PDB file of C-alpha atoms in Angstrom:
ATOM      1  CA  UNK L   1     112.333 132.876  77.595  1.00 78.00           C
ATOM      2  CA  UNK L   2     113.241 132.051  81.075  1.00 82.00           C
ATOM      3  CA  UNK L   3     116.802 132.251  82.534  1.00 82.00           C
ATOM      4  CA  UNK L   4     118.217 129.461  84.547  1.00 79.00           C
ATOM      5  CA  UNK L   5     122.157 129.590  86.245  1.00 83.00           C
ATOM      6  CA  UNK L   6     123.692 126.322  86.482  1.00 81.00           C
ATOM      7  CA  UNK L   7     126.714 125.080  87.868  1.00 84.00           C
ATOM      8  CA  UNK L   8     129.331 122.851  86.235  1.00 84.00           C
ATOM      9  CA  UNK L   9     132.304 120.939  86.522  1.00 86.00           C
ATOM     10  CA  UNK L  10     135.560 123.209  85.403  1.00 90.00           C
ATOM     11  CA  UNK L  11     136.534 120.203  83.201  1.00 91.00           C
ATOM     12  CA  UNK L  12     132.464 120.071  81.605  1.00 89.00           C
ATOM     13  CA  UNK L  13     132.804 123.514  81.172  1.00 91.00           C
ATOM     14  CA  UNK L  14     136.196 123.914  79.265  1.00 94.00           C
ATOM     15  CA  UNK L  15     135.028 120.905  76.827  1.00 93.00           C
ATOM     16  CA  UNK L  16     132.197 122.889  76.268  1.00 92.00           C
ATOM     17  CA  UNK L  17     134.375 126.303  75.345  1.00 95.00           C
ATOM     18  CA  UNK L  18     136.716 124.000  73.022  1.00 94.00           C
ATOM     19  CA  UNK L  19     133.381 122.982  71.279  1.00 92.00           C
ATOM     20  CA  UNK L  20     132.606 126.920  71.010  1.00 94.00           C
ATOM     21  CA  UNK L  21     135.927 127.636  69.861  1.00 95.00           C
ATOM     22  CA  UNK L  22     136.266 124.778  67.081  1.00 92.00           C
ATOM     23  CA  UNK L  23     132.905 126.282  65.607  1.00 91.00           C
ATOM     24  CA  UNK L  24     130.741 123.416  66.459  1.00 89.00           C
ATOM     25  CA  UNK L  25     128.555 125.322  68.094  1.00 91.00           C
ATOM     26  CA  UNK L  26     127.667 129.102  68.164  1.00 92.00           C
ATOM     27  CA  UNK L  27     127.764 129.796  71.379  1.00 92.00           C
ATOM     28  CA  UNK L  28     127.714 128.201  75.143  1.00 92.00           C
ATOM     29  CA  UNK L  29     124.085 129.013  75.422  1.00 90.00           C
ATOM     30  CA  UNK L  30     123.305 127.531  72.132  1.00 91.00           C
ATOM     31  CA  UNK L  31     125.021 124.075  73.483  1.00 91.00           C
ATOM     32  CA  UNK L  32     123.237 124.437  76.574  1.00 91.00           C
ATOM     33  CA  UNK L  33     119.485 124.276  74.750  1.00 89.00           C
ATOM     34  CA  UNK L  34     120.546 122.072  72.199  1.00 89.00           C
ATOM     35  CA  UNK L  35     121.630 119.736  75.297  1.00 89.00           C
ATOM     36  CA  UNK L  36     118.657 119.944  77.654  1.00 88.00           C
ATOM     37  CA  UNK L  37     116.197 119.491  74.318  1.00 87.00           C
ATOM     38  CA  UNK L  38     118.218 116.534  73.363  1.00 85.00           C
ATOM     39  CA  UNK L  39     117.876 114.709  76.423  1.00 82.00           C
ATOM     40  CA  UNK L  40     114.560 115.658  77.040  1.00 84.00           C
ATOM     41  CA  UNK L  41     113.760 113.892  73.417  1.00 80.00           C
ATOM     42  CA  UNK L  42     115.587 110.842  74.760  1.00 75.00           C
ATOM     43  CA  UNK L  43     113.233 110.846  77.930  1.00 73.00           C
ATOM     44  CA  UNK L  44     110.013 111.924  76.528  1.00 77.00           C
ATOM     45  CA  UNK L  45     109.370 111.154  72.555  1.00 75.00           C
ATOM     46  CA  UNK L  46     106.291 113.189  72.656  1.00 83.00           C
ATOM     47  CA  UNK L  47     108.570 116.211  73.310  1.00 85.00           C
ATOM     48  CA  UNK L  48     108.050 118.952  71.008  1.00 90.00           C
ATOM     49  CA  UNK L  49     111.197 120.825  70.702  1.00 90.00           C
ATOM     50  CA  UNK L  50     111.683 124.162  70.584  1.00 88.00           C
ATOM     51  CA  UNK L  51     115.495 124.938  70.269  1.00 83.00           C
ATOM     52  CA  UNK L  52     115.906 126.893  66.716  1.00 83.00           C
ATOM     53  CA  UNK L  53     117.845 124.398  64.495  1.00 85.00           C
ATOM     54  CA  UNK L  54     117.891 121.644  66.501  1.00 87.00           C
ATOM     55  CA  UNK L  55     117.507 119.568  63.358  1.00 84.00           C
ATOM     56  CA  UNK L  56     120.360 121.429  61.706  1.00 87.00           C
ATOM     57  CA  UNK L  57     122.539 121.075  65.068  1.00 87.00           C
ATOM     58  CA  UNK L  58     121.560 117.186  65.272  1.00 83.00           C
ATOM     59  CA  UNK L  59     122.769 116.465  62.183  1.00 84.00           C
ATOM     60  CA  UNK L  60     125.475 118.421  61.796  1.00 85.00           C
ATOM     61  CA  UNK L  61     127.038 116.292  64.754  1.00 84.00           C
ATOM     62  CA  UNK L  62     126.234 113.268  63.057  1.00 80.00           C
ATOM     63  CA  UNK L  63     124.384 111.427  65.958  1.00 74.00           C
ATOM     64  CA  UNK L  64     123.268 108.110  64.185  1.00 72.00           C
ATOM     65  CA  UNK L  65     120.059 106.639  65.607  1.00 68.00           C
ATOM     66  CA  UNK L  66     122.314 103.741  66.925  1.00 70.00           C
ATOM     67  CA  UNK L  67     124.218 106.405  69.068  1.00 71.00           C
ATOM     68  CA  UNK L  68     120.261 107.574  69.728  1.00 67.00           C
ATOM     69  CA  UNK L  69     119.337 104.272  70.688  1.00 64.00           C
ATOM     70  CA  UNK L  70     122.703 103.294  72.948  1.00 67.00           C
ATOM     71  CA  UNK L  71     121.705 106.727  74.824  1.00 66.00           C
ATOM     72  CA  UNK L  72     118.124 105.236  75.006  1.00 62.00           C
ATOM     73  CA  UNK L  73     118.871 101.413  75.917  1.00 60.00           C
ATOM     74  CA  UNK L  74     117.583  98.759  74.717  1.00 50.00           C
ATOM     75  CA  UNK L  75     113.837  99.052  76.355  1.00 51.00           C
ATOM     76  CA  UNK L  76     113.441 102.355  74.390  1.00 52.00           C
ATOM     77  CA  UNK L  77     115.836 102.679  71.580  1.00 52.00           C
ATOM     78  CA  UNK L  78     115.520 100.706  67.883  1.00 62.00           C
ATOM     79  CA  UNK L  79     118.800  99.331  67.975  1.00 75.00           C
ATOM     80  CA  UNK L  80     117.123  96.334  69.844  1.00 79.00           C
ATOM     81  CA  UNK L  81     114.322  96.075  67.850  1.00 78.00           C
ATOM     82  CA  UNK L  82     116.534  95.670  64.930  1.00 82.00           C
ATOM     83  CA  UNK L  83     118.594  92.855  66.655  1.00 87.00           C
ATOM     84  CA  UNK L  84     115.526  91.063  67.124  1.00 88.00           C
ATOM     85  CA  UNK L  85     114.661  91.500  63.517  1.00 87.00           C
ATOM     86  CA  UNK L  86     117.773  90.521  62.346  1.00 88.00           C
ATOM     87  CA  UNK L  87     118.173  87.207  64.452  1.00 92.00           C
ATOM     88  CA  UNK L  88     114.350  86.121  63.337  1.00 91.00           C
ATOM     89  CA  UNK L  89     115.607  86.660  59.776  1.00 91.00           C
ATOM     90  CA  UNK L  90     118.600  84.448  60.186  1.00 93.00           C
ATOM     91  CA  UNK L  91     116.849  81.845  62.648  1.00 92.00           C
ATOM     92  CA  UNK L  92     114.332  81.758  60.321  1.00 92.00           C
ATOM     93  CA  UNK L  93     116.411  80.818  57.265  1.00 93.00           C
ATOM     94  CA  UNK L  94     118.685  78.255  59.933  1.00 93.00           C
ATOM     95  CA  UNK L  95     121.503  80.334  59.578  1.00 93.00           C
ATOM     96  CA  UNK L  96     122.705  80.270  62.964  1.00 95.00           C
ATOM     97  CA  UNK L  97     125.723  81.092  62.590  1.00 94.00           C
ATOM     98  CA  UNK L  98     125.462  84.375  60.725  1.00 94.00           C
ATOM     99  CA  UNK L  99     122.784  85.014  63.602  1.00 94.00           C
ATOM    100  CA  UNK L 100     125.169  84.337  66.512  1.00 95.00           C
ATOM    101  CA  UNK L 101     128.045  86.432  64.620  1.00 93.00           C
ATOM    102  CA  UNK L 102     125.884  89.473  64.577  1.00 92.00           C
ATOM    103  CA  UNK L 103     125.276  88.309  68.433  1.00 93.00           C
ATOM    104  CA  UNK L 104     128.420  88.171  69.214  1.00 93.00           C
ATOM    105  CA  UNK L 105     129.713  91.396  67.871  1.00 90.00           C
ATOM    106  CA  UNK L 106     127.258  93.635  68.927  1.00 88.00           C
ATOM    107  CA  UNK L 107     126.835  92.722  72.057  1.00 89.00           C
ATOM    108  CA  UNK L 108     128.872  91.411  75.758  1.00 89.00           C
ATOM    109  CA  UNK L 109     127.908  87.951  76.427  1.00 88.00           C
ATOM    110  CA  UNK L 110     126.880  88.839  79.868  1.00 88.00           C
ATOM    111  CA  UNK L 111     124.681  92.123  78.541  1.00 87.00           C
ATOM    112  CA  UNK L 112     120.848  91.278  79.184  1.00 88.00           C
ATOM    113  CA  UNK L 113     119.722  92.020  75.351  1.00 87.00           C
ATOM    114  CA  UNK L 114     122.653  89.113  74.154  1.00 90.00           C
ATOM    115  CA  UNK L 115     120.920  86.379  76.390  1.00 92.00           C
ATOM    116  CA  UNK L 116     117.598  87.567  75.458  1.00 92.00           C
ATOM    117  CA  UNK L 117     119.085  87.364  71.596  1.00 93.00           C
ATOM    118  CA  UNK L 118     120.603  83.756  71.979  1.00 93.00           C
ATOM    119  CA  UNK L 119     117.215  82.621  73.864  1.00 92.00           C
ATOM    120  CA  UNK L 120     115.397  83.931  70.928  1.00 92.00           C
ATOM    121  CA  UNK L 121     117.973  82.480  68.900  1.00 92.00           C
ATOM    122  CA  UNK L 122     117.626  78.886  70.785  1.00 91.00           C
ATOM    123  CA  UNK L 123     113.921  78.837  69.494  1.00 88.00           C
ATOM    124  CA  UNK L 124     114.441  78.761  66.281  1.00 88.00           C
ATOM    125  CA  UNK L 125     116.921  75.901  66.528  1.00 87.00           C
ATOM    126  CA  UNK L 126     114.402  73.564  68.603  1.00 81.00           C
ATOM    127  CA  UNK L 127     111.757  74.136  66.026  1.00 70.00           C
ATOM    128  CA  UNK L 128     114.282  72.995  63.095  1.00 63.00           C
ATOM    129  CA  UNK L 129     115.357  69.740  64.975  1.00 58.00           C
TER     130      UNK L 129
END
């Protein structure tokens, strides 16, 4: 295994010790691997991780796959996908309104994904008048 030193903020570093200290993690090295492999699983899905327990680690911190996909964005994570899915279903059925609820509480009215949401949204009302 290779050795790498890194620098840190004081601040990044004492939230890390806390997180040590409450038993959320074994050690400061173990935090350190189960970091990098995380992100490099957010930047690469191909990436075959190595860290022992990542799995165990992952899910012990409870990291849904929404909090997955908000670290992705909405270009590489599900939570998108699902939006999409979920406005079809309701444009499809004409319920509007349950579609633009679901718009309007997941997402800023200014944030790229909502106007691609009500555009897809606005579809499905031309073809029903």
């Amino acid at each position: 295994m290779a050795k790498d030193t890194v620098r840190y903020p004081d601040d990044v570093v004492e939230e890390i010790d806390a997180l040590v200290e409450d038993g959320m993690f074994e050690s400061k090295s173990e935090f350190y691997r189960f970091s990098a492999e995380y992100v490099l699983t957010l930047i690469d899905s191909d990436h075959e991780v190595k860290t022992f327990n990542f799995d165990e680690i992952k899910s012990e911190l409870d990291i849904s796959q929404e909090d997955h996909a908000k670290a992705l964005g909405a270009d590489g994570g599900t939570f998108f996908l699902d939006a999409v899915i979920n406005v079809r279903k309701h444009g499809l059925r004409g319920n509007y309104e349950a579609a633009e609820r679901f718009i309007d509480t997941h997402y800023d009215e200014t944030d790229q994904e909502c106007i691609i949401l009500e555009e897809l949204l606005g579809t499905y009302r031309g073809e029903s008048g």
